[in-house]
Short mmCIF file of C-alpha atoms and ligand atoms in Angstrom, two decimals:
data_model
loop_
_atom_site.label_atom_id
_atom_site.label_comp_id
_atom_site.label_asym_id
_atom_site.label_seq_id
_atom_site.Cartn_x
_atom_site.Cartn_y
_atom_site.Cartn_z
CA UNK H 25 0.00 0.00 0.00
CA UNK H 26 1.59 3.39 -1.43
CA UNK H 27 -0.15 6.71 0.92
CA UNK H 28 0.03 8.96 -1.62
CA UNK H 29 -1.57 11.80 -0.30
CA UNK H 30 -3.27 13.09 3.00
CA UNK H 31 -5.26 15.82 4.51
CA UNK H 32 -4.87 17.02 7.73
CA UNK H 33 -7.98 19.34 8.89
CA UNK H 34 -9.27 20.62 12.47
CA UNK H 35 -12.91 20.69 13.05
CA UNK H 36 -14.68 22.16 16.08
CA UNK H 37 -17.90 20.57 17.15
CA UNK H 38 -19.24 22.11 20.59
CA UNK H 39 -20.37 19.36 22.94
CA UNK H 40 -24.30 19.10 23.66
CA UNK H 41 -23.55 19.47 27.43
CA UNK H 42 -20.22 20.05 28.84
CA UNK H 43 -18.11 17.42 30.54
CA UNK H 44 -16.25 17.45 33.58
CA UNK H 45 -13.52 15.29 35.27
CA UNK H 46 -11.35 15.88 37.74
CA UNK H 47 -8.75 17.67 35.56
CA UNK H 48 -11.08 19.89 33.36
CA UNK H 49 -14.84 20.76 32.11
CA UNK H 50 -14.94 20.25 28.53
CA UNK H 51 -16.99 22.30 26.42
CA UNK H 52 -16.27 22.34 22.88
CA UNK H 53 -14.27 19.66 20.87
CA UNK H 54 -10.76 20.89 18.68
CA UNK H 55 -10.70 17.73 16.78
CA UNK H 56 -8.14 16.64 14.44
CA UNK H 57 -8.87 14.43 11.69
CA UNK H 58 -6.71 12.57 9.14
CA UNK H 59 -7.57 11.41 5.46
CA UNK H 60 -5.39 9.19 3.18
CA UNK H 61 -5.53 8.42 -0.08
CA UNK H 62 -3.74 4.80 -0.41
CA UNK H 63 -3.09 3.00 -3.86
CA UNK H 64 -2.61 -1.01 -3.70
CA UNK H 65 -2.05 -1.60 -7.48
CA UNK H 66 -4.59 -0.53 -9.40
CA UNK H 67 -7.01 -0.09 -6.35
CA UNK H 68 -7.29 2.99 -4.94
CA UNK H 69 -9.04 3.42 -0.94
CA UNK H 70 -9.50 6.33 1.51
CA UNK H 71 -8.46 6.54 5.41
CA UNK H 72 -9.80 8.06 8.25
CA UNK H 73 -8.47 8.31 11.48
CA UNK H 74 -9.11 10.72 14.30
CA UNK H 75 -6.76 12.34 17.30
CA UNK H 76 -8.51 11.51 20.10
CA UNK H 77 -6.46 13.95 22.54
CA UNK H 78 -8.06 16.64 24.72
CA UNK H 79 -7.69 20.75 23.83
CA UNK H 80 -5.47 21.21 26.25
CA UNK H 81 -2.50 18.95 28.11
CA UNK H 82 -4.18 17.74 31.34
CA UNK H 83 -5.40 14.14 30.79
CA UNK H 84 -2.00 13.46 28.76
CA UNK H 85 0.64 15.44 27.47
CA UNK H 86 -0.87 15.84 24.20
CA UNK H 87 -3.35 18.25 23.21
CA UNK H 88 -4.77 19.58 19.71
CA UNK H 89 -2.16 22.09 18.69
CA UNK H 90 0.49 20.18 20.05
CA UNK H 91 -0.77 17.36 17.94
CA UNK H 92 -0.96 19.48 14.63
CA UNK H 93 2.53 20.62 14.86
CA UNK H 94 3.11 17.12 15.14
CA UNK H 95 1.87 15.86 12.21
CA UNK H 96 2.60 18.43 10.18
CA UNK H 97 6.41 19.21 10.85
CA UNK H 98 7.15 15.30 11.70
CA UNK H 99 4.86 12.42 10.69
CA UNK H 100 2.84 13.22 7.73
CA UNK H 101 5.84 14.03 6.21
CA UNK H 102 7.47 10.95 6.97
CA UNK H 103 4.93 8.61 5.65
CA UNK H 104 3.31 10.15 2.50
CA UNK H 105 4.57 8.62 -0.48
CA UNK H 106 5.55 6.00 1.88
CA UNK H 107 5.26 2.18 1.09
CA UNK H 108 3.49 -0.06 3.48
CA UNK H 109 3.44 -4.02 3.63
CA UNK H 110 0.67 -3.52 6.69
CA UNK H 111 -0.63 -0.91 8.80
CA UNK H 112 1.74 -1.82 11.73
CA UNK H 113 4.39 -0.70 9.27
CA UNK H 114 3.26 3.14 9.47
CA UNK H 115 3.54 2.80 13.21
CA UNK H 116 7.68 1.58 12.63
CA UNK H 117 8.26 4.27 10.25
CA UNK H 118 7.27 6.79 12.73
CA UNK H 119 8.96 5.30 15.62
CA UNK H 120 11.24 7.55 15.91
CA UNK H 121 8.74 10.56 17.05
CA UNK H 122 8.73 9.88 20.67
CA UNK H 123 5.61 9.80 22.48
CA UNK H 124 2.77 11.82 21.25
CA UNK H 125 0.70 8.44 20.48
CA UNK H 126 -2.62 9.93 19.60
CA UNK H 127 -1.07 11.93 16.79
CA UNK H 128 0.46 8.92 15.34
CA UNK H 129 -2.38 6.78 15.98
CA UNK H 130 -4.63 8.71 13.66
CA UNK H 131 -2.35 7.88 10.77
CA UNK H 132 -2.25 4.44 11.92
CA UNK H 133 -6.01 3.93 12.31
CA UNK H 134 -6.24 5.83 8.96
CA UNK H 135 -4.53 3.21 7.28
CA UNK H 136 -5.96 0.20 8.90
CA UNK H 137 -9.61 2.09 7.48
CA UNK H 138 -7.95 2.18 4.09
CA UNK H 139 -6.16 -1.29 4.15
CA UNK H 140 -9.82 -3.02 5.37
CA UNK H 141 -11.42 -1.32 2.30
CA UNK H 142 -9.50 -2.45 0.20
CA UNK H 143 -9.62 -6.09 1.31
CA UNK H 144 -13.48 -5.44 1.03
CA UNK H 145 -13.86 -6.44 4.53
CA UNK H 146 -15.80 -4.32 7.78
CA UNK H 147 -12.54 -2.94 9.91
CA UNK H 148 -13.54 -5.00 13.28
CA UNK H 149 -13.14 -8.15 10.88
CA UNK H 150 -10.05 -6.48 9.47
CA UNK H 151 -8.66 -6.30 12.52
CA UNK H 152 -9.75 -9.85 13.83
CA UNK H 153 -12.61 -8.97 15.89
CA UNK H 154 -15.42 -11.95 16.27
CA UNK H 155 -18.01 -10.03 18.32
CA UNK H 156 -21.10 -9.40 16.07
CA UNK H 157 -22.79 -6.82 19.34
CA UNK H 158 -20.93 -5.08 21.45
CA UNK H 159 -22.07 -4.21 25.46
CA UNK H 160 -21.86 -0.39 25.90
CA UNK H 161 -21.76 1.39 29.30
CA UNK H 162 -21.62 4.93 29.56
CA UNK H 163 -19.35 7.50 31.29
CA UNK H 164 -21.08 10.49 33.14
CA UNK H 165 -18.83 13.61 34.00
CA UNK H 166 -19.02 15.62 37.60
CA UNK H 167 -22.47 17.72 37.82
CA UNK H 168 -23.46 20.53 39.23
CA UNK H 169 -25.75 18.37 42.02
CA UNK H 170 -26.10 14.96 42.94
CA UNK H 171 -30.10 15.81 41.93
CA UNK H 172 -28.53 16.28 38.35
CA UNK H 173 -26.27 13.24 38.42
CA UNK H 174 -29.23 10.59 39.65
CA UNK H 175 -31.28 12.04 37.04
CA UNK H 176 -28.93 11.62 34.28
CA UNK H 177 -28.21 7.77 35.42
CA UNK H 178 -31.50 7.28 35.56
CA UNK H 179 -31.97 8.41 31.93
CA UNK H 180 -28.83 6.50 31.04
CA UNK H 181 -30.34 2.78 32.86
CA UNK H 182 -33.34 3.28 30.84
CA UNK H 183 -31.45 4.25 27.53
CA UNK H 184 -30.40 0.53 28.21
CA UNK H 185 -26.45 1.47 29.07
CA UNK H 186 -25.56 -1.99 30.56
CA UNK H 187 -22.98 -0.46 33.12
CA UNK H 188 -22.75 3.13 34.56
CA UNK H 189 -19.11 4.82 35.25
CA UNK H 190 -19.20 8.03 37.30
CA UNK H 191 -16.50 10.88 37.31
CA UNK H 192 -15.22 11.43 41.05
CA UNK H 193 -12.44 13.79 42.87
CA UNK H 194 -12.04 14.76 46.11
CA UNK H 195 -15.14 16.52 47.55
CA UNK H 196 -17.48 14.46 44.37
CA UNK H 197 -16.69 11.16 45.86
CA UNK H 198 -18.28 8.96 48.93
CA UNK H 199 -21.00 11.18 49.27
CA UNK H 200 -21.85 10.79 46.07
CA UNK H 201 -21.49 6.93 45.38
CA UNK H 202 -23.12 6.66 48.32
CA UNK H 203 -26.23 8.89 47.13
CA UNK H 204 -26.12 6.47 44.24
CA UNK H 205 -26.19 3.03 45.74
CA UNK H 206 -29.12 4.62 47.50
CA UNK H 207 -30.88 5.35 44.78
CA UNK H 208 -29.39 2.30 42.50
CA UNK H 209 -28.34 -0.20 44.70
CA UNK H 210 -27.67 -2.96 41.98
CA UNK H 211 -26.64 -0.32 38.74
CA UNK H 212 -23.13 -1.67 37.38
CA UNK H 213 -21.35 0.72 38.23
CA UNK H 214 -17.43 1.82 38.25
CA UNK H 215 -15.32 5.34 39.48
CA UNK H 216 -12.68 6.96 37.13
CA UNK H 217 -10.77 9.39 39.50
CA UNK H 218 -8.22 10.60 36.29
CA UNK H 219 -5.85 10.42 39.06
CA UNK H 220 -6.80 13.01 41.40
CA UNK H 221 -5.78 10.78 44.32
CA UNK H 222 -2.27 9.98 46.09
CA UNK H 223 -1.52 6.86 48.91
CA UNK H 224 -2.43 9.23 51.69
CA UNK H 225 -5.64 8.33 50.34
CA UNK H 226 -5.73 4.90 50.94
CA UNK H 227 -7.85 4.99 53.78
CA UNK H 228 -10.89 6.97 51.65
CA UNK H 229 -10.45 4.77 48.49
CA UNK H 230 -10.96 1.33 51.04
CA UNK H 231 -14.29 2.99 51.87
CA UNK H 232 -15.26 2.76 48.61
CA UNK H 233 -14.87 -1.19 48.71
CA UNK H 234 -18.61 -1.20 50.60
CA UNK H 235 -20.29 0.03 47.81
CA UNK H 236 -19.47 -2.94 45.49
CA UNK H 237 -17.96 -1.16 42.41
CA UNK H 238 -17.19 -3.24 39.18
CA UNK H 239 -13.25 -1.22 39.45
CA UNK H 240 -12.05 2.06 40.26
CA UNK H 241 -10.86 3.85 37.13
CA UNK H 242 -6.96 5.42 37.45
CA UNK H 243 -7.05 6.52 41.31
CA UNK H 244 -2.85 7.63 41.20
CA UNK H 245 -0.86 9.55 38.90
CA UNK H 246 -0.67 9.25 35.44
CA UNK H 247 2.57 8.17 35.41
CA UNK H 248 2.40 5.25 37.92
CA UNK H 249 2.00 1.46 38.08
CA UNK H 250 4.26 0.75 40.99
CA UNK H 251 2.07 2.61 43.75
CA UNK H 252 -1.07 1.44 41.70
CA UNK H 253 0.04 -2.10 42.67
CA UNK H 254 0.53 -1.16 46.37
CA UNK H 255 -2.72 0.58 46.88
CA UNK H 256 -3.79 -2.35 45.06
CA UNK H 257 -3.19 -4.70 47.98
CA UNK H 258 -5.19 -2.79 50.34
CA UNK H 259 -8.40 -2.38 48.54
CA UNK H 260 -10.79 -5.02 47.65
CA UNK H 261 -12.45 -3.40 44.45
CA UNK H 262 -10.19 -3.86 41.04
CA UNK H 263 -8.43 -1.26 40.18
CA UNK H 264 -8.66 -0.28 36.24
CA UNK H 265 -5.73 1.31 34.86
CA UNK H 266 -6.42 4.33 32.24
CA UNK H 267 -3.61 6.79 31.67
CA UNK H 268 -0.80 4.44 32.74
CA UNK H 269 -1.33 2.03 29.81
CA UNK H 270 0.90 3.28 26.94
CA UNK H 271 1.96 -0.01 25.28
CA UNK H 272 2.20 -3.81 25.96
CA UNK H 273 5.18 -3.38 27.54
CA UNK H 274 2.85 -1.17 30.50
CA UNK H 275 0.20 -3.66 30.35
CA UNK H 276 2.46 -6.58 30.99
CA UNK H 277 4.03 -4.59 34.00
CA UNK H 278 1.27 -3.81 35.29
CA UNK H 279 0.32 -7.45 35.71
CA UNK H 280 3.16 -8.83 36.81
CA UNK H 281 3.27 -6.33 39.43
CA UNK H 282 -0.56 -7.15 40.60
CA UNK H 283 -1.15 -3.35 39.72
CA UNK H 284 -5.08 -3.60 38.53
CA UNK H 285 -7.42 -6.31 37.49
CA UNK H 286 -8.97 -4.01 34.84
CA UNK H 287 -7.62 -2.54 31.98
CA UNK H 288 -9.15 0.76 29.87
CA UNK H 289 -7.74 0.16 26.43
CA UNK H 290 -7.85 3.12 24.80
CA UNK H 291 -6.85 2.80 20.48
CA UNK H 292 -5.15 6.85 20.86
CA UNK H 293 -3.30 6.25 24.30
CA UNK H 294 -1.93 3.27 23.20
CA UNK H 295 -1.01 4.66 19.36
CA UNK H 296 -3.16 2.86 17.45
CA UNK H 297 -4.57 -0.75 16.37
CA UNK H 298 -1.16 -2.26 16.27
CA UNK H 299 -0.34 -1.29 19.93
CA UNK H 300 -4.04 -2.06 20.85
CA UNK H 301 -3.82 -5.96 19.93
CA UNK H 302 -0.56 -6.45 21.64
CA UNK H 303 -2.12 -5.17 25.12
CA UNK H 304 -5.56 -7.49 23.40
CA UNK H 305 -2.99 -10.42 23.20
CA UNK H 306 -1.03 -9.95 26.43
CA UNK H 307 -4.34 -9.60 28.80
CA UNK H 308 -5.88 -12.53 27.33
CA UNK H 309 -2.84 -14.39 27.87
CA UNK H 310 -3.21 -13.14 30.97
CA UNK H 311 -6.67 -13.75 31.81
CA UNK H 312 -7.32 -9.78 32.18
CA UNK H 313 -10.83 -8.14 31.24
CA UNK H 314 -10.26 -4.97 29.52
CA UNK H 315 -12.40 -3.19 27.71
CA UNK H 316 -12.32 0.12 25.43
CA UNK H 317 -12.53 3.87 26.52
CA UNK H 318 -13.45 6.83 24.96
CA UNK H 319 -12.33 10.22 24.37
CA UNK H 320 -15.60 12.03 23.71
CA UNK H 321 -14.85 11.30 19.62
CA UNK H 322 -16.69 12.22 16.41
CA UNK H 323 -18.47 9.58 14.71
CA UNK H 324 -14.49 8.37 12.98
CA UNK H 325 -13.06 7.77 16.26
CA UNK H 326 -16.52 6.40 17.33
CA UNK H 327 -16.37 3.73 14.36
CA UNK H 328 -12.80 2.61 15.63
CA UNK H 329 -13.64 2.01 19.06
CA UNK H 330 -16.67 -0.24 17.83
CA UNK H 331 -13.92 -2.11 15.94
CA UNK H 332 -11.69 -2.49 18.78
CA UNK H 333 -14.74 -3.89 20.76
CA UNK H 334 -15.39 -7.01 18.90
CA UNK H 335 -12.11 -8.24 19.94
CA UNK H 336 -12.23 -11.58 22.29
CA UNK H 337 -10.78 -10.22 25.18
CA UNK H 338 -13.17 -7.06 25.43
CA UNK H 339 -15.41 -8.71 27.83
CA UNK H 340 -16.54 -5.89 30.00
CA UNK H 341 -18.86 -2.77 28.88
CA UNK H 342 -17.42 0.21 27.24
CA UNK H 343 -17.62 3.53 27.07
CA UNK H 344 -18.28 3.69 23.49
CA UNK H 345 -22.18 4.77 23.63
CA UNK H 346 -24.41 6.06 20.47
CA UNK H 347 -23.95 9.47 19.08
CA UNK H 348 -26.53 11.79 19.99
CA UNK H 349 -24.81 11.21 23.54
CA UNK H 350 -22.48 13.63 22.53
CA UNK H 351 -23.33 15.52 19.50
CA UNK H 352 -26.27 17.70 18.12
CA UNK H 353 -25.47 15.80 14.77
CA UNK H 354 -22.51 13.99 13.98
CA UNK H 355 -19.97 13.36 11.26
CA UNK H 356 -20.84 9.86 10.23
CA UNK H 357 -24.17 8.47 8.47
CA UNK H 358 -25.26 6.50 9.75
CA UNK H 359 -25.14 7.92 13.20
CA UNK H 360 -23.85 5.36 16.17
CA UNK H 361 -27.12 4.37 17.85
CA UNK H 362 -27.65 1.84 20.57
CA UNK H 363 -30.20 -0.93 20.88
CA UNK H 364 -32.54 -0.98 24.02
CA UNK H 365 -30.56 -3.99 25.08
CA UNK H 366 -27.62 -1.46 25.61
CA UNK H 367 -25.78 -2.84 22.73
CA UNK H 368 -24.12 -1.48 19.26
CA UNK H 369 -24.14 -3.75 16.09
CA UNK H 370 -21.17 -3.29 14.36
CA UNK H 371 -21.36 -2.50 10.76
CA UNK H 372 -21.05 -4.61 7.56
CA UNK H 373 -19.81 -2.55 5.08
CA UNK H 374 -15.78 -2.17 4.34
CA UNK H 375 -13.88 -0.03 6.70
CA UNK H 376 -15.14 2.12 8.63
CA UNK H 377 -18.67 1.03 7.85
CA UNK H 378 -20.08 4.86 7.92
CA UNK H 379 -20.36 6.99 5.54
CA UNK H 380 -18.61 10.66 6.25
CA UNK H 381 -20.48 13.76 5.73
CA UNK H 382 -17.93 15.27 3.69
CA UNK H 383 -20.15 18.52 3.90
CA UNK H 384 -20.98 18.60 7.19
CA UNK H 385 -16.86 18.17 7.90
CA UNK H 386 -16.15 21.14 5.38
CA UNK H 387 -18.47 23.34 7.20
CA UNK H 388 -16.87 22.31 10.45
CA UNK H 389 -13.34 22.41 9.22
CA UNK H 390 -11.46 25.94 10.98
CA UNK H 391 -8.22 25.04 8.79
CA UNK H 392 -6.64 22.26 6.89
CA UNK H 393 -3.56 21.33 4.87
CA UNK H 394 -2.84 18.97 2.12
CA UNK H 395 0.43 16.72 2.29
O1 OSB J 20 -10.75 9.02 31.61
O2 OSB J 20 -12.02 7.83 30.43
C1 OSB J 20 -11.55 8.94 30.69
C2 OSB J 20 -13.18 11.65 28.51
C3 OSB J 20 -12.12 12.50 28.32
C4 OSB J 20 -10.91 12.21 28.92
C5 OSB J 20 -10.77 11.05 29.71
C6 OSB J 20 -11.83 10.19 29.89
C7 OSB J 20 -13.06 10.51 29.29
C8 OSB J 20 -14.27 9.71 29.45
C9 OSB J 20 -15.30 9.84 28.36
O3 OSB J 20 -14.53 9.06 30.44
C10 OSB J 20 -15.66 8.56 27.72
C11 OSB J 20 -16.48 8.79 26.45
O4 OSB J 20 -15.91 9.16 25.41
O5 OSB J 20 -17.69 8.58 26.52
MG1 MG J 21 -10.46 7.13 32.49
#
């Protein structure tokens, strides 16, 4: 496969309602997007991928300018006119840009989108998935009462959402899940603390083991796995590592070392599909749930994360959840929706599977460039 060409563009799509986690309250998404035109032959295919980081630096170091520069000054350059045996092979010619995984994982996803379409096959089957429905939880961010919060679960359980994950920080926490479990006593339900927590917290986070939580989601820094596996020992609910996961190489760590019993596999954290089915190969080896996060995404990071779902080893609920969730309209047709059963059906057409709204994404596009 030759990339002979790519688009980088930004597009801004303001969130429905904001968002907030312990590190920032989201109100309108900078989203980067990727296109590649790939020849195999005499076949010619499009890519999409999408950056999944946040506007600014706090839940990694990435963010969307950061990104751009990114891909622009260092990657795209690298790879177009590129020749590529597989999509893995994008991912090796752009080892040598350390870190910033979500900007290289676009271009990575793009081409596994491009590659799948031109095999003729739906991406999740491209990528080895087997899961023909996927279980979807969803992921509710810090309100402004615990009034609004029941409310919204409430809305969520009878959406269908099989499991409910709650945003918590000091001052939002056992209060709060204990408000719930009053109100919900048998809700699947998980924390995700984005690590606004240190050890001097042990003593809180064991008080959390009464209210029978599916995991706790990324208590400690960002950074850690070591402490992770201490405070593991003292607490009875799994822990479920987020930000800490950044390869295999993390995931295997983190097992050896007892640090979680839960991983959050996210496809831009990790830097991409290639990345994503090592850490899918290692915790099945290992006998170790994960399941896939999100990143508030368009409808083209959406479609990935439905991919990455269907793969053995993502046994637990997501938070990959229908559309309109997020967005007044979004950039895909069809839209992601969600069965009553709290499910989502992955597609059967090649890549992707939805259609883009090339429209829609011009009239959303702030800037772009051509490579
Ligand atoms: O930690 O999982 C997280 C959103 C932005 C940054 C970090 C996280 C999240 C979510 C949202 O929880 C999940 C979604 O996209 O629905
Ligand atoms: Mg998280």
């Amino acid at each position: 496969m030759k990339i002979t060409s790519a688009t980088l563009r930004e597009i801004r799509m303001p969130l429905l309602s904001p968002f907030e986690t312990s590190f920032a309250r989201m109100q309108q998404r900078r989203i980067l997007l990727v296109q590649l035109v790939v020849h195999d032959g005499d076949a010619t295919a499009e890519g999409w991928g999408e950056v999944t980081c946040g506007e600014a630096p706090y839940y990694n170091a990435e963010s969307t300018d950061i990104a751009a520069i990114v891909l622009r000054d260092f990657a795209l350059p690298l790879v177009v006119g590129g020749e590529f045996a597989h999509p893995a092979a994008v991912s090796a010619r752009m080892a040598r840009i350390r870190g910033n995984a979500m900007a290289k994982a676009a271009v990575e996803n793009a081409l596994w989108d491009a590659s799948a379409r031109l095999a003729g096959e739906p991406l999740w089957r491209h990528i080895g998935g087997s899961r023909a429905e996927i279980a979807c939880g969803v992921s509710i961010g810090i309100k402004d009462s615990v009034e609004e919060l029941l409310d919204t679960i409430a809305r969520e359980r009878a959406a269908g959402y099989q499991r409910i994950k709650i945003k918590i920080k000091p001052g939002w926490d056992l209060a709060i899940l204990e408000q719930v479990r009053t109100h919900f006593p048998d809700v699947p339900l998980l924390a995700d603390a984005n690590s606004a927590y240190t050890l001097d917290d042990a003593g809180l986070l064991q008080e959390f083991d009464r209210f029978g939580l599916m995991m706790i989601e990324q208590p400690l820094w960002h950074d850690d796995i070591y402490l992770h596996a201490r405070l593991q020992r003292q607490l009875k609910t799994p822990i479920c590592l987020d930000e800490s996961i950044h390869h295999v190489r993390d995931a295997r760590l983190a097992i050896e070392l007892g640090a979680c019993g839960v991983i959050n596999v996210k496809l831009g954290r990790v830097g991409g599909f290639s990345s994503a089915l090592e850490v899918h190969a290692a915790t099945r080896a290992a006998e170790l749930p994960v399941w896939c996060g999100g990143m508030l995404e368009s409808g083209i990071g959406r479609a990935h994360n439905i991919a990455l779902s269907t793969l053995e080893n993502f046994s637990l609920p997501g938070d990959v959840s229908a559309s309109r969730r997020y967005w007044r309209e979004d950039i895909i047709d069809p839209e992601v929706t969600v069965t009553p059963q709290g499910t989502i059906l992955p597609p059967s057409s090649p890549g992707l599977g939805f259609a883009i709204k090339r429209d829609l994404v011009q009239k959303l596009t702030v800037w772009e460039q051509s490579f």
